[in-house]
Short mmCIF file of C-alpha atoms in Angstrom, two decimals:
data_model
loop_
_atom_site.label_atom_id
_atom_site.label_comp_id
_atom_site.label_asym_id
_atom_site.label_seq_id
_atom_site.Cartn_x
_atom_site.Cartn_y
_atom_site.Cartn_z
CA MET C 959 -39.09 0.67 -21.66
CA GLU C 960 -37.70 3.90 -20.27
CA THR C 961 -34.74 3.92 -17.89
CA LYS C 962 -35.61 5.67 -14.64
CA ASN C 963 -33.13 8.24 -13.32
CA THR C 964 -32.21 6.98 -9.86
CA TRP C 965 -31.42 10.44 -8.50
CA GLU C 966 -35.08 11.41 -8.89
CA THR C 967 -36.19 8.66 -6.51
CA TYR C 968 -34.13 9.77 -3.49
CA ASP C 969 -35.28 11.86 -0.55
CA GLU C 970 -32.93 14.12 1.44
CA LYS C 971 -31.93 11.33 3.83
CA GLN C 972 -30.98 9.01 0.98
CA LEU C 973 -29.03 11.76 -0.79
CA LYS C 974 -26.88 12.13 2.32
CA GLU C 975 -26.41 8.35 2.46
CA VAL C 976 -25.30 8.33 -1.18
CA ASP C 977 -22.61 10.95 -0.51
CA ALA C 978 -21.41 9.20 2.65
CA PHE C 979 -21.20 5.87 0.83
CA ALA C 980 -19.31 7.45 -2.06
CA GLU C 981 -16.79 9.01 0.32
CA GLU C 982 -16.12 5.63 1.93
CA TYR C 983 -15.83 4.01 -1.51
CA MET C 984 -13.31 6.60 -2.73
CA ASP C 985 -11.23 5.99 0.39
CA PHE C 986 -11.25 2.27 -0.46
CA LEU C 987 -10.04 3.04 -3.99
CA ASN C 988 -7.23 5.24 -2.67
CA ASN C 989 -6.01 2.56 -0.27
CA GLY C 990 -6.35 -0.37 -2.67
CA LYS C 991 -4.72 0.24 -6.03
CA THR C 992 -3.41 -3.33 -6.25
CA GLU C 993 -4.82 -6.72 -5.34
CA ARG C 994 -2.55 -7.05 -2.31
CA GLU C 995 -3.52 -3.60 -1.03
CA CYS C 996 -7.21 -4.44 -1.47
CA ILE C 997 -6.80 -7.65 0.51
CA ASP C 998 -4.98 -5.88 3.36
CA THR C 999 -7.69 -3.21 3.50
CA ILE C 1000 -10.49 -5.77 3.43
CA VAL C 1001 -8.99 -8.07 6.07
CA ASN C 1002 -8.39 -5.17 8.46
CA ARG C 1003 -12.02 -4.13 8.01
CA ILE C 1004 -13.75 -7.50 8.30
CA GLU C 1005 -11.78 -8.65 11.35
CA LYS C 1006 -13.17 -5.63 13.20
CA GLU C 1007 -16.63 -6.87 12.17
CA GLY C 1008 -16.11 -10.30 13.74
CA TYR C 1009 -14.79 -12.33 10.81
CA GLN C 1010 -12.37 -15.10 11.76
CA GLU C 1011 -9.64 -16.66 9.63
CA LEU C 1012 -10.66 -20.07 8.28
CA GLU C 1013 -7.18 -21.59 8.60
CA SER C 1014 -7.05 -20.73 12.33
CA LEU C 1015 -10.46 -22.32 12.89
CA ILE C 1016 -9.35 -25.47 11.07
CA LYS C 1017 -6.27 -25.80 13.31
CA ALA C 1018 -8.39 -25.26 16.41
CA GLN C 1019 -11.01 -27.72 15.08
CA LYS C 1020 -13.68 -25.18 15.98
CA LYS C 1021 -17.19 -25.94 14.77
CA LEU C 1022 -19.14 -23.28 12.89
CA GLN C 1023 -22.78 -22.47 13.52
CA CYS C 1024 -25.43 -20.07 12.31
CA GLY C 1025 -24.26 -16.46 12.41
CA ASP C 1026 -20.54 -17.22 12.41
CA LYS C 1027 -18.36 -15.20 10.04
CA VAL C 1028 -15.26 -16.66 8.44
CA TYR C 1029 -12.80 -15.70 5.70
CA SER C 1030 -9.90 -17.21 3.79
CA VAL C 1031 -7.17 -15.35 1.90
CA TRP C 1032 -5.31 -17.03 -0.95
CA MET C 1033 -1.75 -15.86 -1.77
CA ASN C 1034 -2.58 -12.34 -0.57
CA LYS C 1035 -4.51 -11.67 -3.80
CA SER C 1036 -7.93 -13.30 -3.43
CA ILE C 1037 -10.38 -13.69 -0.56
CA VAL C 1038 -13.61 -15.52 0.17
CA MET C 1039 -15.98 -14.65 3.03
CA PHE C 1040 -18.83 -16.67 4.52
CA GLN C 1041 -21.58 -15.74 6.96
CA ILE C 1042 -23.22 -18.99 8.02
CA GLY C 1043 -26.99 -18.99 7.50
CA LYS C 1044 -29.88 -20.78 9.17
CA LYS C 1045 -30.35 -23.42 6.47
CA PRO C 1046 -27.86 -26.24 5.82
CA MET C 1047 -25.17 -25.20 3.36
CA ALA C 1048 -25.98 -28.23 1.22
CA GLU C 1049 -29.17 -26.37 0.25
CA GLY C 1050 -27.06 -23.66 -1.39
CA MET C 1051 -25.55 -20.26 -0.70
CA ASN C 1052 -26.15 -16.74 -1.98
CA ILE C 1053 -22.88 -15.65 -3.55
CA LEU C 1054 -21.48 -12.28 -4.63
CA GLY C 1055 -18.37 -12.54 -6.80
CA ALA C 1056 -16.22 -9.66 -8.05
CA HIS C 1057 -12.60 -9.15 -9.07
CA ILE C 1058 -10.02 -6.79 -7.59
CA ASP C 1059 -7.44 -6.71 -10.39
CA SER C 1060 -7.45 -3.87 -12.92
CA PRO C 1061 -5.59 -3.01 -16.15
CA ARG C 1062 -2.13 -1.56 -15.49
CA LEU C 1063 1.57 -1.82 -16.39
CA ASP C 1064 3.60 -4.59 -14.73
CA VAL C 1065 7.36 -4.18 -14.22
CA LYS C 1066 9.31 -6.98 -15.89
CA GLN C 1067 11.74 -9.26 -14.01
CA ASN C 1068 14.87 -7.72 -15.57
CA PRO C 1069 13.58 -4.18 -15.98
CA LEU C 1070 16.23 -1.59 -15.15
CA TYR C 1071 18.25 -0.05 -17.98
CA GLU C 1072 19.72 3.25 -19.13
CA ASP C 1073 19.35 4.90 -22.53
CA GLY C 1074 19.99 8.47 -23.67
CA GLY C 1075 20.65 9.70 -20.16
CA PHE C 1076 17.42 8.31 -18.73
CA ALA C 1077 16.90 5.36 -16.39
CA TYR C 1078 13.91 3.21 -17.34
CA LEU C 1079 11.86 0.34 -15.95
CA ASP C 1080 10.76 -2.06 -18.69
CA THR C 1081 7.06 -3.00 -18.42
CA HIS C 1082 4.48 -5.41 -19.81
CA TYR C 1083 0.91 -4.13 -19.87
CA TYR C 1084 -1.71 -6.18 -18.01
CA GLY C 1085 -5.28 -6.60 -19.25
CA GLY C 1086 -7.05 -4.85 -22.09
CA VAL C 1087 -5.73 -1.32 -22.47
CA LYS C 1088 -5.58 1.42 -25.08
CA LYS C 1089 -1.81 1.84 -24.89
CA TYR C 1090 -1.84 5.45 -26.03
CA GLN C 1091 -3.82 6.42 -22.90
CA TRP C 1092 -0.88 5.55 -20.65
CA VAL C 1093 1.66 8.06 -21.94
CA THR C 1094 2.45 11.49 -20.41
CA ILE C 1095 0.33 10.96 -17.28
CA PRO C 1096 1.70 10.83 -13.70
CA LEU C 1097 2.28 7.24 -12.63
CA ALA C 1098 2.88 5.56 -9.27
CA ILE C 1099 4.64 2.30 -8.43
CA HIS C 1100 2.96 -0.11 -5.99
CA GLY C 1101 3.88 -3.64 -5.02
CA VAL C 1102 6.32 -5.88 -3.21
CA ILE C 1103 9.93 -6.96 -3.57
CA VAL C 1104 10.69 -10.30 -1.92
CA LYS C 1105 14.37 -10.91 -1.18
CA LYS C 1106 16.07 -14.29 -1.16
CA ASP C 1107 15.89 -14.50 2.64
CA GLY C 1108 12.09 -14.22 2.41
CA THR C 1109 11.93 -10.61 3.58
CA THR C 1110 9.11 -8.71 1.88
CA VAL C 1111 9.63 -5.04 1.09
CA GLU C 1112 6.51 -3.01 0.33
CA VAL C 1113 6.74 -0.29 -2.31
CA ASN C 1114 4.30 2.60 -2.71
CA VAL C 1115 5.73 5.65 -4.44
CA GLY C 1116 3.84 8.41 -6.22
CA GLU C 1117 0.68 8.83 -4.18
CA ASN C 1118 1.72 11.33 -1.50
CA GLU C 1119 2.04 14.98 -2.49
CA ASP C 1120 5.76 15.01 -1.68
CA ASP C 1121 6.43 11.73 -3.56
CA PRO C 1122 8.07 11.73 -6.99
CA VAL C 1123 5.96 10.35 -9.85
CA PHE C 1124 6.96 8.50 -13.02
CA PHE C 1125 5.85 8.69 -16.64
CA VAL C 1126 6.00 7.26 -20.15
CA SER C 1127 7.20 9.79 -22.74
CA ASP C 1128 5.52 10.54 -26.06
CA LEU C 1129 6.76 12.10 -29.29
CA LEU C 1130 6.28 15.84 -29.54
CA ILE C 1131 3.55 16.97 -31.95
CA HIS C 1132 6.10 18.83 -34.12
CA LEU C 1133 7.76 15.54 -35.12
CA ALA C 1134 4.73 13.27 -34.99
CA GLN C 1135 3.46 13.38 -38.59
CA GLU C 1136 4.35 9.72 -39.26
CA GLN C 1137 3.18 8.60 -35.82
CA LEU C 1138 -0.24 10.19 -36.32
CA GLU C 1139 -0.75 8.23 -39.53
CA LYS C 1140 -0.61 4.93 -37.64
CA LYS C 1141 -3.67 3.06 -36.43
CA ALA C 1142 -4.56 3.74 -32.79
CA ALA C 1143 -3.42 0.25 -31.77
CA LYS C 1144 0.04 1.00 -33.15
CA VAL C 1145 0.51 4.67 -32.19
CA ILE C 1146 2.16 3.46 -28.98
CA GLU C 1147 3.70 -0.02 -29.09
CA GLY C 1148 3.67 -2.28 -26.04
CA GLU C 1149 7.46 -2.27 -25.80
CA ALA C 1150 7.41 1.53 -25.74
CA LEU C 1151 5.51 1.63 -22.43
CA ASP C 1152 8.69 1.82 -20.36
CA ILE C 1153 8.55 4.28 -17.50
CA ILE C 1154 11.18 6.95 -16.92
CA ILE C 1155 12.40 6.82 -13.32
CA GLY C 1156 15.44 9.10 -13.32
CA ASN C 1157 17.85 11.37 -15.18
CA LYS C 1158 20.59 12.21 -12.65
CA PRO C 1159 23.93 10.34 -12.80
CA LEU C 1160 25.53 8.87 -9.71
CA VAL C 1161 27.97 11.19 -7.96
CA ILE C 1162 30.39 9.16 -5.83
CA ARG C 1163 32.15 12.02 -3.99
CA LYS C 1164 33.64 15.44 -4.50
CA GLU C 1165 37.19 15.58 -5.81
CA THR C 1166 39.95 17.34 -3.88
CA ASP C 1167 41.86 20.23 -5.46
CA GLU C 1168 44.89 17.97 -5.98
CA GLU C 1169 42.75 15.36 -7.77
CA LYS C 1170 41.26 18.03 -9.99
CA LYS C 1171 44.77 19.07 -11.09
CA ASP C 1172 45.61 15.45 -11.88
CA ASP C 1173 42.33 15.06 -13.83
CA GLU C 1174 43.18 18.02 -16.00
CA LYS C 1175 46.19 16.11 -17.28
CA GLN C 1176 44.01 13.11 -18.27
CA GLU C 1177 41.04 12.62 -20.56
CA ALA C 1178 37.65 12.65 -18.80
CA LYS C 1179 36.25 9.15 -18.40
CA PRO C 1180 32.51 9.32 -17.76
CA GLU C 1181 30.98 6.74 -15.45
CA LYS C 1182 29.30 3.96 -17.43
CA GLU C 1183 25.50 3.78 -16.89
CA ALA C 1184 25.80 6.40 -14.16
CA VAL C 1185 22.06 7.16 -14.12
CA LYS C 1186 21.17 3.49 -13.70
CA LYS C 1187 23.75 3.21 -10.91
CA ASN C 1188 22.19 6.20 -9.19
CA MET C 1189 18.78 4.50 -9.30
CA LEU C 1190 20.28 1.36 -7.74
CA ALA C 1191 21.92 3.45 -5.03
CA ILE C 1192 18.57 5.11 -4.24
CA LEU C 1193 16.79 1.75 -4.13
CA LYS C 1194 19.49 0.33 -1.88
CA GLU C 1195 19.19 3.23 0.54
CA ALA C 1196 15.38 3.33 0.55
CA TYR C 1197 14.56 -0.40 0.46
CA ASP C 1198 17.85 -2.28 0.97
CA VAL C 1199 17.40 -4.18 -2.30
CA GLU C 1200 19.79 -5.09 -5.11
CA GLU C 1201 19.16 -5.21 -8.84
CA GLU C 1202 18.74 -8.98 -8.78
CA ASP C 1203 15.86 -8.60 -6.31
CA PHE C 1204 13.70 -7.46 -9.23
CA LEU C 1205 13.64 -11.17 -10.15
CA SER C 1206 11.27 -11.84 -7.25
CA ALA C 1207 9.30 -8.61 -7.28
CA GLU C 1208 5.70 -7.80 -8.17
CA LEU C 1209 5.61 -4.11 -9.01
CA GLU C 1210 2.53 -2.56 -10.60
CA VAL C 1211 2.51 0.82 -12.32
CA VAL C 1212 -0.80 2.64 -11.92
CA PRO C 1213 -2.08 6.20 -12.40
CA ALA C 1214 -0.94 8.44 -9.56
CA GLY C 1215 -3.56 10.40 -7.67
CA LYS C 1216 -6.67 10.01 -5.58
CA ALA C 1217 -10.26 9.30 -6.55
CA ARG C 1218 -12.14 12.53 -7.14
CA GLU C 1219 -15.74 13.72 -7.28
CA ALA C 1220 -16.62 14.72 -10.84
CA GLY C 1221 -19.02 17.32 -12.21
CA PHE C 1222 -20.20 20.63 -10.77
CA ASP C 1223 -22.95 18.63 -9.07
CA ARG C 1224 -20.41 16.12 -7.66
CA SER C 1225 -22.66 13.34 -8.94
CA MET C 1226 -19.87 11.15 -10.32
CA ILE C 1227 -16.62 9.55 -9.22
CA LEU C 1228 -13.49 9.67 -11.38
CA ALA C 1229 -10.81 7.20 -10.35
CA TYR C 1230 -8.45 4.44 -11.40
CA GLY C 1231 -9.47 0.80 -10.96
CA GLN C 1232 -13.25 1.09 -10.67
CA ASP C 1233 -13.46 -1.99 -12.91
CA ASP C 1234 -14.03 -3.93 -10.78
CA ARG C 1235 -13.31 -2.54 -7.34
CA VAL C 1236 -16.62 -0.70 -7.47
CA CYS C 1237 -18.43 -4.06 -7.33
CA ALA C 1238 -15.91 -5.50 -4.90
CA PHE C 1239 -16.51 -2.67 -2.42
CA SER C 1240 -20.28 -2.81 -2.86
CA SER C 1241 -20.21 -6.58 -2.30
CA LEU C 1242 -18.02 -6.21 0.78
CA LYS C 1243 -20.33 -3.58 2.26
CA ALA C 1244 -23.38 -5.73 1.58
CA MET C 1245 -21.78 -8.64 3.44
CA LEU C 1246 -21.06 -6.41 6.43
CA GLU C 1247 -24.55 -4.91 6.41
CA VAL C 1248 -26.71 -8.04 6.39
CA ASP C 1249 -27.82 -9.74 9.59
CA THR C 1250 -28.03 -13.52 9.81
CA THR C 1251 -29.65 -14.80 6.63
CA GLU C 1252 -31.65 -17.92 5.78
CA ARG C 1253 -28.98 -19.14 3.35
CA THR C 1254 -25.27 -18.77 3.94
CA ALA C 1255 -24.03 -15.49 2.49
CA CYS C 1256 -20.77 -15.66 0.57
CA CYS C 1257 -18.51 -13.10 -1.13
CA ILE C 1258 -15.62 -13.97 -3.45
CA LEU C 1259 -13.12 -11.26 -4.48
CA VAL C 1260 -10.57 -12.62 -6.92
CA ASP C 1261 -7.50 -11.82 -8.98
CA LYS C 1262 -6.63 -12.29 -12.68
CA GLU C 1263 -10.09 -11.67 -14.20
CA GLU C 1264 -8.62 -9.16 -16.62
CA ILE C 1265 -6.44 -11.87 -18.19
CA GLY C 1266 -8.92 -14.76 -18.21
CA SER C 1267 -9.25 -15.69 -14.49
CA VAL C 1268 -6.24 -18.00 -14.80
CA GLY C 1269 -3.57 -18.95 -12.27
CA ALA C 1270 -3.70 -19.95 -8.63
CA THR C 1271 -5.45 -16.74 -7.58
CA GLY C 1272 -7.92 -16.57 -10.46
CA MET C 1273 -11.49 -17.86 -10.40
CA GLN C 1274 -10.52 -20.94 -12.41
CA SER C 1275 -8.41 -22.05 -9.45
CA ARG C 1276 -9.85 -24.54 -6.94
CA PHE C 1277 -9.27 -22.26 -3.95
CA PHE C 1278 -12.98 -21.34 -3.70
CA GLU C 1279 -14.18 -24.93 -3.97
CA ASN C 1280 -11.60 -25.98 -1.37
CA ALA C 1281 -12.75 -23.24 1.01
CA VAL C 1282 -16.38 -24.34 0.64
CA ALA C 1283 -15.35 -27.92 1.49
CA GLU C 1284 -13.49 -26.74 4.60
CA VAL C 1285 -16.43 -24.64 5.80
CA LEU C 1286 -18.82 -27.54 5.24
CA ASN C 1287 -16.49 -29.67 7.31
CA LEU C 1288 -16.56 -27.18 10.19
CA THR C 1289 -20.37 -27.05 10.10
CA GLY C 1290 -20.49 -30.85 10.29
CA GLU C 1291 -21.95 -31.21 6.79
CA TYR C 1292 -18.94 -32.29 4.79
CA SER C 1293 -19.11 -34.94 2.13
CA GLU C 1294 -18.10 -34.79 -1.52
CA LEU C 1295 -21.77 -35.02 -2.40
CA ASN C 1296 -22.66 -32.09 -0.13
CA VAL C 1297 -19.95 -29.94 -1.71
CA ARG C 1298 -21.51 -30.60 -5.10
CA ARG C 1299 -25.02 -30.03 -3.80
CA CYS C 1300 -24.03 -26.78 -2.11
CA LEU C 1301 -22.45 -25.33 -5.25
CA ALA C 1302 -25.15 -26.53 -7.62
CA SER C 1303 -27.94 -25.16 -5.42
CA SER C 1304 -26.35 -21.74 -4.93
CA CYS C 1305 -27.45 -18.46 -6.48
CA MET C 1306 -24.83 -16.00 -7.61
CA LEU C 1307 -24.51 -12.42 -8.77
CA SER C 1308 -21.34 -12.14 -10.82
CA SER C 1309 -20.62 -8.63 -9.66
CA ASP C 1310 -18.89 -6.89 -12.54
CA VAL C 1311 -19.20 -3.59 -14.34
CA SER C 1312 -21.05 -2.86 -17.56
CA SER C 1313 -20.41 -0.28 -20.27
CA ALA C 1314 -22.22 3.02 -19.81
CA PHE C 1315 -23.82 4.81 -22.75
CA ASP C 1316 -21.55 7.53 -24.10
CA PRO C 1317 -23.35 10.05 -26.36
CA SER C 1318 -20.01 10.95 -27.96
CA TYR C 1319 -19.81 7.40 -29.33
CA ALA C 1320 -23.50 6.61 -29.66
CA ALA C 1321 -23.03 4.42 -32.76
CA SER C 1322 -21.25 1.79 -30.65
CA PHE C 1323 -24.33 1.11 -28.51
CA ASP C 1324 -27.89 -0.13 -28.85
CA LYS C 1325 -29.75 2.66 -27.05
CA LYS C 1326 -32.60 0.34 -26.06
CA ASN C 1327 -30.22 -2.19 -24.48
CA VAL C 1328 -27.48 -0.19 -22.83
CA ALA C 1329 -26.80 0.97 -19.28
CA TYR C 1330 -27.03 4.67 -18.44
CA LEU C 1331 -25.12 6.49 -15.72
CA GLY C 1332 -27.67 7.22 -13.02
CA GLY C 1333 -29.96 4.41 -14.17
CA GLY C 1334 -29.32 2.19 -11.14
CA MET C 1335 -27.77 -1.25 -10.80
CA VAL C 1336 -27.17 -3.08 -14.11
CA PHE C 1337 -28.04 -6.66 -15.08
CA ASN C 1338 -26.44 -8.31 -18.11
CA LYS C 1339 -28.35 -11.48 -18.95
CA PHE C 1340 -25.37 -12.37 -21.13
CA THR C 1341 -22.03 -10.83 -22.06
CA GLY C 1342 -19.58 -12.51 -24.44
CA ALA C 1343 -18.67 -11.36 -27.92
CA ARG C 1344 -20.57 -11.38 -31.21
CA GLY C 1345 -22.68 -14.58 -31.11
CA LYS C 1346 -22.57 -14.55 -27.26
CA SER C 1347 -19.23 -16.38 -27.48
CA GLY C 1348 -17.72 -17.05 -24.05
CA SER C 1349 -20.84 -15.91 -22.26
CA ASN C 1350 -22.88 -17.11 -19.33
CA ASP C 1351 -26.52 -16.68 -20.40
CA ALA C 1352 -28.74 -16.56 -17.31
CA ASN C 1353 -32.02 -18.47 -17.21
CA ALA C 1354 -35.25 -16.49 -17.58
CA GLU C 1355 -36.56 -18.09 -14.38
CA TYR C 1356 -33.59 -16.77 -12.41
CA LEU C 1357 -33.89 -13.28 -13.86
CA ALA C 1358 -37.60 -13.25 -12.94
CA HIS C 1359 -36.68 -14.29 -9.38
CA ILE C 1360 -34.17 -11.43 -9.12
CA ARG C 1361 -36.68 -8.96 -10.59
CA ALA C 1362 -39.24 -9.91 -7.96
CA ILE C 1363 -36.72 -9.40 -5.14
CA PHE C 1364 -35.62 -6.00 -6.40
CA GLU C 1365 -39.14 -4.73 -6.95
CA LYS C 1366 -40.10 -5.85 -3.45
CA GLU C 1367 -37.08 -4.05 -1.94
CA LYS C 1368 -37.52 -1.01 -4.22
CA VAL C 1369 -34.03 -1.31 -5.75
CA ASN C 1370 -33.57 0.67 -8.97
CA PHE C 1371 -32.10 -1.48 -11.72
CA GLN C 1372 -31.66 -1.58 -15.50
CA THR C 1373 -30.75 -4.27 -18.02
CA ALA C 1374 -28.09 -3.95 -20.69
CA GLU C 1375 -25.78 -5.51 -23.24
CA LEU C 1376 -22.10 -4.67 -23.62
CA GLY C 1377 -22.28 -2.78 -26.91
CA ARG C 1378 -23.90 -3.42 -30.28
CA VAL C 1379 -24.17 -6.93 -31.71
CA ASP C 1380 -21.01 -7.95 -33.62
CA LEU C 1381 -19.09 -4.94 -32.32
CA GLY C 1382 -17.45 -6.53 -29.30
CA GLY C 1383 -18.21 -7.75 -25.83
CA GLY C 1384 -16.61 -8.64 -22.53
CA GLY C 1385 -16.00 -11.46 -20.12
CA THR C 1386 -16.60 -11.96 -16.40
CA ILE C 1387 -16.22 -14.78 -13.88
CA ALA C 1388 -19.90 -15.77 -14.33
CA TYR C 1389 -19.32 -18.69 -16.70
CA ILE C 1390 -16.79 -20.28 -14.32
CA LEU C 1391 -19.22 -20.50 -11.40
CA ALA C 1392 -21.97 -21.60 -13.77
CA LEU C 1393 -19.90 -24.73 -14.43
CA TYR C 1394 -21.13 -25.99 -11.06
CA GLY C 1395 -24.71 -25.77 -12.31
CA MET C 1396 -25.69 -22.83 -10.11
CA ASN C 1397 -27.82 -19.90 -11.24
CA VAL C 1398 -25.55 -16.99 -12.17
CA ILE C 1399 -26.19 -13.59 -13.70
CA ASP C 1400 -23.87 -10.64 -14.32
CA SER C 1401 -24.72 -7.55 -12.33
CA GLY C 1402 -22.99 -4.38 -11.26
CA VAL C 1403 -22.30 -0.74 -12.03
CA ALA C 1404 -22.22 1.12 -15.34
CA VAL C 1405 -18.77 2.60 -16.06
CA LEU C 1406 -17.74 5.34 -18.48
CA ASN C 1407 -14.15 5.19 -19.84
CA MET C 1408 -13.91 1.51 -18.90
CA HIS C 1409 -10.29 0.24 -18.80
CA ALA C 1410 -8.92 3.76 -19.16
CA PRO C 1411 -6.49 5.10 -16.53
CA TRP C 1412 -9.40 7.14 -15.12
CA GLU C 1413 -12.90 5.63 -15.12
CA ALA C 1414 -16.19 7.33 -14.22
CA THR C 1415 -19.20 6.04 -12.29
CA SER C 1416 -22.37 7.55 -10.85
CA LYS C 1417 -22.55 7.82 -7.05
CA ALA C 1418 -26.22 6.83 -7.25
CA ASP C 1419 -25.41 3.64 -9.18
CA VAL C 1420 -22.73 2.61 -6.69
CA TYR C 1421 -25.07 3.12 -3.76
CA GLU C 1422 -27.98 1.37 -5.50
CA THR C 1423 -25.77 -1.60 -6.35
CA LYS C 1424 -24.90 -2.07 -2.69
CA ARG C 1425 -28.63 -1.97 -1.88
CA GLY C 1426 -29.24 -4.57 -4.57
CA TYR C 1427 -26.56 -6.88 -3.21
CA VAL C 1428 -28.08 -6.65 0.28
CA ALA C 1429 -31.52 -7.51 -1.11
CA PHE C 1430 -30.04 -10.48 -2.96
CA LEU C 1431 -28.17 -11.89 0.06
CA GLU C 1432 -31.27 -11.64 2.22
CA ASN C 1433 -33.90 -12.93 -0.20
CA ALA C 1434 -32.54 -15.09 -3.04
CA ASP C 1435 -33.57 -18.76 -2.83
CA LEU C 1436 -34.31 -20.54 -6.09
#
């Protein structure tokens, strides 16, 4: 079967819609380079669209009915949204689920040190990265520092044109003969990914002429760790924090710079964090676009997928199940049995990215079963590694149901695997939701340079994926 080029199917009106959607998406990427920033951006948007906070409704004991919109945020890093449908929730929901965390460098809890006249922040990389890709590029620091009194200080340095940026150094080519003989995984070690944040020593004050005369009679005594002390002085002045406040900080180091259009034809988007914020944004927009649906529409945007969906804000947490129980209670349907029935009867698109075919590395792909940039929304019947290990493998009946919906709504889609058999694979949140017995399939956008500091997508694929998510929310019922 031949993959259809989605661009060829658009008329002038749709081409304008694609560009407008891409512009809005790039703005989302620029404003949400961390999970917390994504959540803030999303909450500000959905509250304007009539979504109400679940916890407030619980306190007010307000009943929910068809058409009501509700959301719940968990630890400022994950969110779930519901739009109540016409049918009882016990008959199942239509769920979109994506993740909003991305590979990056995390600042350690005792990070600040000085060496060789430089001040550094010690880091630990997060998620699957090629470590050598993170050296010598401009980096920004995003996150929060929470002081002992509970005050939260927000940090965002490196994105504005007049901001300083940070970087990880690399060995000059003239001295790199031994380095270049190492395997790629060892060219840059994890402990070498410490970012340089300064080089200027602390200057306390200018000496008087009399003091200078006295100093001439004595040996010069340089200030110990003067560069580090200067960094602490700057942090104190800018954020009113002490060195020990790093103990309760969450600082993420990400590529500095805005999302950009790519190619002379401006057909692509080059940006950090498109895995998986491209599916998160498309899912969010689909939720805001649909009118009242037959089945309750639901969108889950979670943290920690890149490290196994663990922790209180990952998909393996009970926060989603708890939110479903609370919503059922407010609709007057709650029982433990109805929670189980609701989850088991739901349909889900695990909205995550897939690998795009790269002609430069063609041997890594099966050309017949790979996603192509511009080929439309992607479905992965299974992911996993080698013998489908760790994979959700969607039922044929469910895939046929989705095919019928997309053909009816004229959504361009393609099917793919994540690389050649035995070469590798990937994981998503699909298998976790499938534990409830619901129908789940992986679906999303093809990405070139996946997990690199700068990833590439097709504008057409992003737009088509949003269209596919709308079609799913409005029509799925298996």
